[in-house]
Amino acid sequence: ITFHLYNPQNESHQEFIKEFSQDELTNKYFEDWQDIVFSSTNPDNDAEYAYIVEIDNNLVGLFTLTFQDLENKNVVFSQGILPKYRGNNYASLIRNNVIEYLKSIGVENMVAYVRLDNENIIRNFFKNGFKIERVGSTDLYQVTYLERENKNVR
């Protein structure tokens, strides 16, 4: 598995992003996709990053990390997998690699927001030690990974 920092100037990255529908990019996975792309490519901003994921020489998905404090202890995680690669356990593989990376740089809390209708990923998060809570009356769940509470969860 390889993570590539998203570069909107890279033609293969541009073509890959086009494989996601606009609805998936802006409504389902990444509400602030354009802001994240700007932040990822702006050298003055070190809080938001977008990555493209390569597995077995295929670009299969993308994820974003948004650091929420100056100490980088809290991060919001979003990910999306292209439809043709879903069902291959890639979401878990990506998430587990991201967790290991975040732990290595001292991040203690990772939060993701998941739509209520995304039952498979909600079950997957729960099975892997995430705390799951509905966000008010919205159509989202907040799933939280707390390092201090999940020392043995992988």
Tab-separated table of N, CA and C in Angstrom:
chain	number	residue	atom	x	y	z
A	1	ILE	N	0.862	-1.182	0.000
A	1	ILE	CA	0.000	0.000	0.000
A	1	ILE	C	0.899	1.232	0.000
A	2	THR	N	0.557	2.201	-0.853
A	2	THR	CA	1.327	3.430	-0.961
A	2	THR	C	0.371	4.609	-0.913
A	3	PHE	N	0.748	5.638	-0.148
A	3	PHE	CA	-0.023	6.868	-0.086
A	3	PHE	C	0.716	7.939	-0.870
A	4	HIS	N	0.012	8.611	-1.770
A	4	HIS	CA	0.585	9.712	-2.549
A	4	HIS	C	-0.138	10.993	-2.170
A	5	LEU	N	0.607	12.022	-1.767
A	5	LEU	CA	-0.014	13.311	-1.496
A	5	LEU	C	-0.689	13.780	-2.777
A	6	TYR	N	-1.964	14.125	-2.684
A	6	TYR	CA	-2.716	14.536	-3.867
A	6	TYR	C	-2.111	15.785	-4.482
A	7	ASN	N	-1.929	15.747	-5.797
A	7	ASN	CA	-1.384	16.872	-6.536
A	7	ASN	C	-2.307	17.145	-7.714
A	8	PRO	N	-3.073	18.238	-7.678
A	8	PRO	CA	-4.013	18.513	-8.773
A	8	PRO	C	-3.333	18.803	-10.108
A	9	GLN	N	-2.017	19.023	-10.089
A	9	GLN	CA	-1.278	19.237	-11.338
A	9	GLN	C	-0.885	17.912	-12.000
A	10	ASN	N	-0.963	16.819	-11.249
A	10	ASN	CA	-0.582	15.502	-11.751
A	10	ASN	C	-1.741	14.929	-12.571
A	11	GLU	N	-1.484	14.631	-13.854
A	11	GLU	CA	-2.556	14.153	-14.737
A	11	GLU	C	-3.184	12.859	-14.259
A	12	SER	N	-2.390	11.920	-13.755
A	12	SER	CA	-2.978	10.658	-13.293
A	12	SER	C	-3.854	10.892	-12.062
A	13	HIS	N	-3.498	11.847	-11.216
A	13	HIS	CA	-4.335	12.183	-10.059
A	13	HIS	C	-5.646	12.817	-10.527
A	14	GLN	N	-5.559	13.712	-11.528
A	14	GLN	CA	-6.762	14.340	-12.075
A	14	GLN	C	-7.710	13.291	-12.654
A	15	GLU	N	-7.162	12.373	-13.430
A	15	GLU	CA	-7.994	11.321	-14.040
A	15	GLU	C	-8.609	10.425	-12.977
A	16	PHE	N	-7.838	10.108	-11.955
A	16	PHE	CA	-8.344	9.268	-10.872
A	16	PHE	C	-9.525	9.940	-10.177
A	17	ILE	N	-9.399	11.217	-9.852
A	17	ILE	CA	-10.462	11.943	-9.151
A	17	ILE	C	-11.741	11.949	-10.001
A	18	LYS	N	-11.607	12.004	-11.307
A	18	LYS	CA	-12.781	12.005	-12.199
A	18	LYS	C	-13.578	10.704	-12.115
A	19	GLU	N	-12.947	9.628	-11.603
A	19	GLU	CA	-13.657	8.356	-11.480
A	19	GLU	C	-14.690	8.373	-10.358
A	20	PHE	N	-14.554	9.301	-9.419
A	20	PHE	CA	-15.570	9.492	-8.390
A	20	PHE	C	-16.641	10.411	-8.945
A	21	SER	N	-17.879	10.138	-8.627
A	21	SER	CA	-18.928	11.064	-9.035
A	21	SER	C	-18.801	12.334	-8.205
A	22	GLN	N	-19.321	13.430	-8.737
A	22	GLN	CA	-19.278	14.689	-7.992
A	22	GLN	C	-20.033	14.549	-6.672
A	23	ASP	N	-21.124	13.783	-6.679
A	23	ASP	CA	-21.887	13.553	-5.451
A	23	ASP	C	-21.044	12.841	-4.406
A	24	GLU	N	-20.276	11.831	-4.835
A	24	GLU	CA	-19.421	11.118	-3.881
A	24	GLU	C	-18.358	12.049	-3.298
A	25	LEU	N	-17.754	12.858	-4.150
A	25	LEU	CA	-16.686	13.736	-3.681
A	25	LEU	C	-17.186	14.810	-2.733
A	26	THR	N	-18.300	15.422	-3.062
A	26	THR	CA	-18.706	16.587	-2.277
A	26	THR	C	-19.796	16.299	-1.257
A	27	ASN	N	-20.568	15.272	-1.440
A	27	ASN	CA	-21.659	15.013	-0.500
A	27	ASN	C	-21.446	13.784	0.357
A	28	LYS	N	-20.939	12.722	-0.247
A	28	LYS	CA	-20.854	11.459	0.485
A	28	LYS	C	-19.578	11.345	1.310
A	29	TYR	N	-18.448	11.674	0.727
A	29	TYR	CA	-17.180	11.448	1.415
A	29	TYR	C	-16.518	12.718	1.932
A	30	PHE	N	-16.457	13.729	1.111
A	30	PHE	CA	-15.620	14.892	1.414
A	30	PHE	C	-16.404	16.174	1.176
A	31	GLU	N	-17.119	16.634	2.183
A	31	GLU	CA	-17.959	17.818	2.014
A	31	GLU	C	-17.147	19.036	1.597
A	32	ASP	N	-15.927	19.139	2.069
A	32	ASP	CA	-15.106	20.311	1.779
A	32	ASP	C	-13.964	19.967	0.831
A	33	TRP	N	-14.248	19.135	-0.186
A	33	TRP	CA	-13.201	18.636	-1.074
A	33	TRP	C	-12.356	19.761	-1.672
A	34	GLN	N	-12.981	20.804	-2.209
A	34	GLN	CA	-12.215	21.883	-2.837
A	34	GLN	C	-11.316	22.586	-1.826
A	35	ASP	N	-11.814	22.811	-0.605
A	35	ASP	CA	-10.986	23.427	0.432
A	35	ASP	C	-9.807	22.534	0.787
A	36	ILE	N	-10.052	21.230	0.858
A	36	ILE	CA	-8.977	20.296	1.209
A	36	ILE	C	-7.917	20.260	0.111
A	37	VAL	N	-8.349	20.263	-1.148
A	37	VAL	CA	-7.391	20.278	-2.254
A	37	VAL	C	-6.547	21.543	-2.185
A	38	PHE	N	-7.190	22.679	-1.938
A	38	PHE	CA	-6.432	23.931	-1.819
A	38	PHE	C	-5.439	23.844	-0.667
A	39	SER	N	-5.897	23.376	0.472
A	39	SER	CA	-5.029	23.296	1.647
A	39	SER	C	-3.863	22.344	1.419
A	40	SER	N	-4.130	21.215	0.755
A	40	SER	CA	-3.086	20.221	0.522
A	40	SER	C	-1.982	20.755	-0.372
A	41	THR	N	-2.337	21.670	-1.246
A	41	THR	CA	-1.362	22.160	-2.211
A	41	THR	C	-0.827	23.540	-1.855
A	42	ASN	N	-1.267	24.084	-0.731
A	42	ASN	CA	-0.827	25.400	-0.305
A	42	ASN	C	0.275	25.230	0.739
A	43	PRO	N	1.484	25.628	0.435
A	43	PRO	CA	2.598	25.401	1.363
A	43	PRO	C	2.442	26.118	2.705
A	44	ASP	N	1.561	27.127	2.770
A	44	ASP	CA	1.357	27.851	4.025
A	44	ASP	C	0.383	27.144	4.956
A	45	ASN	N	-0.259	26.088	4.492
A	45	ASN	CA	-1.246	25.393	5.317
A	45	ASN	C	-0.757	23.988	5.603
A	46	ASP	N	-0.614	23.661	6.867
A	46	ASP	CA	-0.146	22.320	7.203
A	46	ASP	C	-1.185	21.549	7.998
A	47	ALA	N	-2.467	21.928	7.871
A	47	ALA	CA	-3.496	21.305	8.692
A	47	ALA	C	-4.327	20.272	7.939
A	48	GLU	N	-4.427	20.365	6.624
A	48	GLU	CA	-5.269	19.449	5.858
A	48	GLU	C	-4.475	18.826	4.719
A	49	TYR	N	-4.648	17.512	4.565
A	49	TYR	CA	-3.924	16.798	3.521
A	49	TYR	C	-4.864	15.818	2.827
A	50	ALA	N	-4.722	15.700	1.526
A	50	ALA	CA	-5.464	14.711	0.750
A	50	ALA	C	-4.451	13.746	0.143
A	51	TYR	N	-4.753	12.450	0.221
A	51	TYR	CA	-3.863	11.411	-0.291
A	51	TYR	C	-4.610	10.489	-1.231
A	52	ILE	N	-3.907	10.026	-2.243
A	52	ILE	CA	-4.417	8.994	-3.144
A	52	ILE	C	-3.752	7.694	-2.723
A	53	VAL	N	-4.526	6.612	-2.732
A	53	VAL	CA	-4.038	5.325	-2.249
A	53	VAL	C	-3.817	4.381	-3.423
A	54	GLU	N	-2.618	3.803	-3.460
A	54	GLU	CA	-2.258	2.834	-4.493
A	54	GLU	C	-2.045	1.470	-3.840
A	55	ILE	N	-2.733	0.472	-4.379
A	55	ILE	CA	-2.561	-0.908	-3.916
A	55	ILE	C	-2.386	-1.783	-5.150
A	56	ASP	N	-1.339	-2.584	-5.169
A	56	ASP	CA	-1.064	-3.472	-6.301
A	56	ASP	C	-1.090	-2.724	-7.634
A	57	ASN	N	-0.425	-1.565	-7.682
A	57	ASN	CA	-0.311	-0.736	-8.888
A	57	ASN	C	-1.635	-0.169	-9.378
A	58	ASN	N	-2.660	-0.151	-8.525
A	58	ASN	CA	-3.947	0.444	-8.876
A	58	ASN	C	-4.260	1.573	-7.905
A	59	LEU	N	-4.746	2.697	-8.450
A	59	LEU	CA	-5.226	3.771	-7.596
A	59	LEU	C	-6.643	3.386	-7.185
A	60	VAL	N	-6.839	3.092	-5.903
A	60	VAL	CA	-8.104	2.502	-5.450
A	60	VAL	C	-8.965	3.432	-4.614
A	61	GLY	N	-8.360	4.440	-3.978
A	61	GLY	CA	-9.142	5.294	-3.100
A	61	GLY	C	-8.373	6.534	-2.712
A	62	LEU	N	-8.999	7.317	-1.871
A	62	LEU	CA	-8.350	8.494	-1.364
A	62	LEU	C	-8.796	8.724	0.066
A	63	PHE	N	-8.015	9.487	0.792
A	63	PHE	CA	-8.405	9.851	2.145
A	63	PHE	C	-7.868	11.231	2.459
A	64	THR	N	-8.476	11.849	3.442
A	64	THR	CA	-8.015	13.148	3.903
A	64	THR	C	-7.767	13.090	5.398
A	65	LEU	N	-6.839	13.909	5.836
A	65	LEU	CA	-6.536	14.101	7.254
A	65	LEU	C	-6.619	15.593	7.529
A	66	THR	N	-7.400	15.968	8.514
A	66	THR	CA	-7.513	17.360	8.927
A	66	THR	C	-7.098	17.439	10.386
A	67	PHE	N	-5.958	18.047	10.636
A	67	PHE	CA	-5.458	18.192	11.999
A	67	PHE	C	-6.184	19.364	12.656
A	68	GLN	N	-6.684	19.126	13.871
A	68	GLN	CA	-7.562	20.107	14.492
A	68	GLN	C	-6.941	20.915	15.615
A	69	ASP	N	-5.699	20.680	15.947
A	69	ASP	CA	-5.070	21.464	16.998
A	69	ASP	C	-3.579	21.599	16.706
A	70	LEU	N	-2.966	22.556	17.349
A	70	LEU	CA	-1.557	22.845	17.085
A	70	LEU	C	-0.623	21.714	17.480
A	71	GLU	N	-1.039	20.914	18.450
A	71	GLU	CA	-0.200	19.794	18.888
A	71	GLU	C	-0.396	18.552	18.017
A	72	ASN	N	-1.329	18.624	17.046
A	72	ASN	CA	-1.617	17.498	16.159
A	72	ASN	C	-2.029	16.237	16.917
A	73	LYS	N	-2.781	16.403	17.994
A	73	LYS	CA	-3.247	15.257	18.776
A	73	LYS	C	-4.615	14.760	18.305
A	74	ASN	N	-5.341	15.599	17.561
A	74	ASN	CA	-6.695	15.269	17.120
A	74	ASN	C	-6.794	15.452	15.610
A	75	VAL	N	-7.359	14.462	14.933
A	75	VAL	CA	-7.443	14.529	13.478
A	75	VAL	C	-8.794	13.995	13.006
A	76	VAL	N	-9.333	14.620	11.962
A	76	VAL	CA	-10.541	14.130	11.306
A	76	VAL	C	-10.093	13.382	10.056
A	77	PHE	N	-10.646	12.188	9.884
A	77	PHE	CA	-10.270	11.278	8.796
A	77	PHE	C	-11.485	11.058	7.905
A	78	SER	N	-11.301	11.154	6.600
A	78	SER	CA	-12.338	10.812	5.623
A	78	SER	C	-11.703	9.924	4.572
A	79	GLN	N	-12.474	8.989	4.046
A	79	GLN	CA	-11.925	8.164	2.975
A	79	GLN	C	-13.015	7.771	1.996
A	80	GLY	N	-12.591	7.449	0.806
A	80	GLY	CA	-13.479	6.955	-0.226
A	80	GLY	C	-12.748	5.923	-1.062
A	81	ILE	N	-13.475	4.890	-1.462
A	81	ILE	CA	-12.926	3.828	-2.308
A	81	ILE	C	-13.725	3.835	-3.610
A	82	LEU	N	-13.033	3.722	-4.737
A	82	LEU	CA	-13.755	3.645	-6.009
A	82	LEU	C	-14.682	2.433	-6.004
A	83	PRO	N	-15.868	2.572	-6.594
A	83	PRO	CA	-16.834	1.458	-6.572
A	83	PRO	C	-16.273	0.121	-7.043
A	84	LYS	N	-15.429	0.133	-8.073
A	84	LYS	CA	-14.926	-1.140	-8.599
A	84	LYS	C	-13.965	-1.846	-7.649
A	85	TYR	N	-13.489	-1.143	-6.599
A	85	TYR	CA	-12.574	-1.760	-5.632
A	85	TYR	C	-13.222	-2.014	-4.276
A	86	ARG	N	-14.488	-1.696	-4.144
A	86	ARG	CA	-15.172	-1.929	-2.876
A	86	ARG	C	-15.371	-3.422	-2.662
A	87	GLY	N	-15.424	-3.833	-1.403
A	87	GLY	CA	-15.619	-5.244	-1.078
A	87	GLY	C	-14.325	-6.032	-1.010
A	88	ASN	N	-13.191	-5.357	-1.135
A	88	ASN	CA	-11.887	-6.020	-1.079
A	88	ASN	C	-11.141	-5.745	0.220
A	89	ASN	N	-11.830	-5.195	1.200
A	89	ASN	CA	-11.246	-4.877	2.499
A	89	ASN	C	-10.227	-3.737	2.430
A	90	TYR	N	-10.240	-2.969	1.331
A	90	TYR	CA	-9.286	-1.877	1.187
A	90	TYR	C	-9.545	-0.764	2.199
A	91	ALA	N	-10.813	-0.485	2.524
A	91	ALA	CA	-11.115	0.571	3.493
A	91	ALA	C	-10.445	0.269	4.832
A	92	SER	N	-10.536	-0.982	5.276
A	92	SER	CA	-9.895	-1.366	6.541
A	92	SER	C	-8.378	-1.290	6.435
A	93	LEU	N	-7.840	-1.747	5.332
A	93	LEU	CA	-6.392	-1.712	5.130
A	93	LEU	C	-5.879	-0.270	5.186
A	94	ILE	N	-6.577	0.619	4.502
A	94	ILE	CA	-6.186	2.028	4.497
A	94	ILE	C	-6.296	2.596	5.906
A	95	ARG	N	-7.450	2.400	6.532
A	95	ARG	CA	-7.667	2.953	7.877
A	95	ARG	C	-6.621	2.447	8.865
A	96	ASN	N	-6.333	1.150	8.845
A	96	ASN	CA	-5.342	0.600	9.780
A	96	ASN	C	-3.954	1.173	9.542
A	97	ASN	N	-3.581	1.369	8.281
A	97	ASN	CA	-2.284	1.991	7.979
A	97	ASN	C	-2.258	3.451	8.420
A	98	VAL	N	-3.368	4.147	8.240
A	98	VAL	CA	-3.449	5.537	8.679
A	98	VAL	C	-3.341	5.610	10.200
A	99	ILE	N	-4.035	4.728	10.920
A	99	ILE	CA	-3.955	4.710	12.383
A	99	ILE	C	-2.512	4.490	12.834
A	100	GLU	N	-1.827	3.540	12.224
A	100	GLU	CA	-0.430	3.285	12.606
A	100	GLU	C	0.438	4.518	12.362
A	101	TYR	N	0.217	5.169	11.223
A	101	TYR	CA	0.978	6.387	10.928
A	101	TYR	C	0.671	7.473	11.961
A	102	LEU	N	-0.620	7.679	12.237
A	102	LEU	CA	-1.000	8.726	13.183
A	102	LEU	C	-0.443	8.450	14.577
A	103	LYS	N	-0.482	7.185	14.996
A	103	LYS	CA	0.106	6.845	16.300
A	103	LYS	C	1.599	7.168	16.316
A	104	SER	N	2.282	6.921	15.202
A	104	SER	CA	3.730	7.144	15.147
A	104	SER	C	4.099	8.616	15.259
A	105	ILE	N	3.157	9.518	14.935
A	105	ILE	CA	3.446	10.954	15.047
A	105	ILE	C	2.755	11.568	16.264
A	106	GLY	N	2.193	10.719	17.138
A	106	GLY	CA	1.659	11.204	18.403
A	106	GLY	C	0.198	11.593	18.419
A	107	VAL	N	-0.549	11.310	17.343
A	107	VAL	CA	-1.980	11.613	17.341
A	107	VAL	C	-2.686	10.672	18.305
A	108	GLU	N	-3.573	11.207	19.113
A	108	GLU	CA	-4.279	10.406	20.113
A	108	GLU	C	-5.723	10.119	19.745
A	109	ASN	N	-6.353	10.998	18.988
A	109	ASN	CA	-7.770	10.840	18.652
A	109	ASN	C	-7.981	10.998	17.157
A	110	MET	N	-8.718	10.060	16.570
A	110	MET	CA	-9.084	10.152	15.169
A	110	MET	C	-10.599	10.072	15.089
A	111	VAL	N	-11.208	11.013	14.387
A	111	VAL	CA	-12.652	11.063	14.243
A	111	VAL	C	-12.989	10.961	12.765
A	112	ALA	N	-14.048	10.236	12.456
A	112	ALA	CA	-14.596	10.191	11.101
A	112	ALA	C	-16.094	10.421	11.208
A	113	TYR	N	-16.663	10.965	10.156
A	113	TYR	CA	-18.112	11.160	10.101
A	113	TYR	C	-18.644	10.267	8.999
A	114	VAL	N	-19.620	9.437	9.351
A	114	VAL	CA	-20.131	8.419	8.438
A	114	VAL	C	-21.639	8.593	8.295
A	115	ARG	N	-22.114	8.520	7.072
A	115	ARG	CA	-23.561	8.617	6.843
A	115	ARG	C	-24.280	7.419	7.450
A	116	LEU	N	-25.471	7.661	7.967
A	116	LEU	CA	-26.253	6.604	8.611
A	116	LEU	C	-26.498	5.422	7.682
A	117	ASP	N	-26.620	5.680	6.387
A	117	ASP	CA	-26.933	4.598	5.446
A	117	ASP	C	-25.708	3.775	5.037
A	118	ASN	N	-24.542	4.096	5.552
A	118	ASN	CA	-23.326	3.357	5.204
A	118	ASN	C	-23.082	2.275	6.271
A	119	GLU	N	-23.981	1.301	6.317
A	119	GLU	CA	-23.981	0.296	7.376
A	119	GLU	C	-22.716	-0.560	7.410
A	120	ASN	N	-22.178	-0.911	6.261
A	120	ASN	CA	-20.982	-1.761	6.238
A	120	ASN	C	-19.804	-1.096	6.932
A	121	ILE	N	-19.564	0.178	6.624
A	121	ILE	CA	-18.408	0.839	7.228
A	121	ILE	C	-18.654	1.100	8.708
A	122	ILE	N	-19.901	1.358	9.086
A	122	ILE	CA	-20.213	1.564	10.504
A	122	ILE	C	-19.918	0.285	11.284
A	123	ARG	N	-20.362	-0.855	10.762
A	123	ARG	CA	-20.064	-2.139	11.414
A	123	ARG	C	-18.562	-2.365	11.498
A	124	ASN	N	-17.870	-2.029	10.427
A	124	ASN	CA	-16.424	-2.210	10.388
A	124	ASN	C	-15.732	-1.345	11.426
A	125	PHE	N	-16.114	-0.094	11.524
A	125	PHE	CA	-15.534	0.782	12.540
A	125	PHE	C	-15.800	0.219	13.937
A	126	PHE	N	-17.034	-0.192	14.201
A	126	PHE	CA	-17.397	-0.727	15.517
A	126	PHE	C	-16.557	-1.956	15.856
A	127	LYS	N	-16.434	-2.856	14.886
A	127	LYS	CA	-15.667	-4.087	15.084
A	127	LYS	C	-14.203	-3.806	15.393
A	128	ASN	N	-13.720	-2.655	14.955
A	128	ASN	CA	-12.315	-2.300	15.147
A	128	ASN	C	-12.082	-1.302	16.273
A	129	GLY	N	-13.019	-1.229	17.213
A	129	GLY	CA	-12.772	-0.476	18.428
A	129	GLY	C	-13.137	0.991	18.410
A	130	PHE	N	-13.872	1.440	17.411
A	130	PHE	CA	-14.263	2.836	17.365
A	130	PHE	C	-15.532	3.056	18.187
A	131	LYS	N	-15.602	4.189	18.847
A	131	LYS	CA	-16.802	4.614	19.551
A	131	LYS	C	-17.714	5.262	18.512
A	132	ILE	N	-19.001	4.906	18.514
A	132	ILE	CA	-19.926	5.395	17.489
A	132	ILE	C	-21.067	6.145	18.158
A	133	GLU	N	-21.297	7.385	17.705
A	133	GLU	CA	-22.368	8.213	18.252
A	133	GLU	C	-23.062	8.956	17.112
A	134	ARG	N	-24.364	9.069	17.199
A	134	ARG	CA	-25.102	9.858	16.208
A	134	ARG	C	-24.848	11.335	16.480
A	135	VAL	N	-24.725	12.118	15.415
A	135	VAL	CA	-24.477	13.550	15.528
A	135	VAL	C	-25.823	14.271	15.512
A	136	GLY	N	-26.355	14.555	16.703
A	136	GLY	CA	-27.631	15.263	16.822
A	136	GLY	C	-28.713	14.620	15.989
A	137	SER	N	-29.431	15.436	15.236
A	137	SER	CA	-30.507	14.911	14.385
A	137	SER	C	-30.071	14.841	12.929
A	138	THR	N	-28.768	14.870	12.695
A	138	THR	CA	-28.253	14.809	11.324
A	138	THR	C	-28.296	13.377	10.814
A	139	ASP	N	-27.900	13.190	9.566
A	139	ASP	CA	-27.827	11.842	8.992
A	139	ASP	C	-26.410	11.290	9.084
A	140	LEU	N	-25.684	11.677	10.157
A	140	LEU	CA	-24.295	11.251	10.328
A	140	LEU	C	-24.077	10.573	11.671
A	141	TYR	N	-23.123	9.647	11.657
A	141	TYR	CA	-22.548	9.120	12.885
A	141	TYR	C	-21.146	9.692	13.006
A	142	GLN	N	-20.737	9.954	14.229
A	142	GLN	CA	-19.346	10.299	14.497
A	142	GLN	C	-18.697	9.047	15.052
A	143	VAL	N	-17.616	8.622	14.424
A	143	VAL	CA	-16.880	7.456	14.918
A	143	VAL	C	-15.522	7.944	15.382
A	144	THR	N	-15.151	7.524	16.581
A	144	THR	CA	-13.949	8.051	17.217
A	144	THR	C	-13.031	6.923	17.634
A	145	TYR	N	-11.777	7.082	17.297
A	145	TYR	CA	-10.739	6.162	17.750
A	145	TYR	C	-9.908	6.926	18.754
A	146	LEU	N	-9.890	6.445	20.008
A	146	LEU	CA	-9.112	7.084	21.061
A	146	LEU	C	-7.930	6.194	21.389
A	147	GLU	N	-6.731	6.649	21.087
A	147	GLU	CA	-5.531	5.822	21.291
A	147	GLU	C	-5.420	5.343	22.721
A	148	ARG	N	-5.695	6.211	23.661
A	148	ARG	CA	-5.510	5.813	25.070
A	148	ARG	C	-6.479	4.710	25.477
A	149	GLU	N	-7.604	4.546	24.766
A	149	GLU	CA	-8.577	3.513	25.110
A	149	GLU	C	-8.434	2.263	24.248
A	150	ASN	N	-7.604	2.299	23.217
A	150	ASN	CA	-7.522	1.212	22.258
A	150	ASN	C	-6.086	0.740	22.057
A	151	LYS	N	-5.349	0.609	23.115
A	151	LYS	CA	-3.943	0.213	23.003
A	151	LYS	C	-3.770	-1.106	22.269
A	152	ASN	N	-4.734	-2.019	22.409
A	152	ASN	CA	-4.588	-3.340	21.793
A	152	ASN	C	-5.415	-3.524	20.534
A	153	VAL	N	-6.144	-2.502	20.127
A	153	VAL	CA	-6.989	-2.622	18.930
A	153	VAL	C	-6.158	-2.268	17.722
A	154	ARG	N	-6.356	-3.018	16.675
A	154	ARG	CA	-5.630	-2.730	15.453
A	154	ARG	C	-6.575	-2.650	14.307
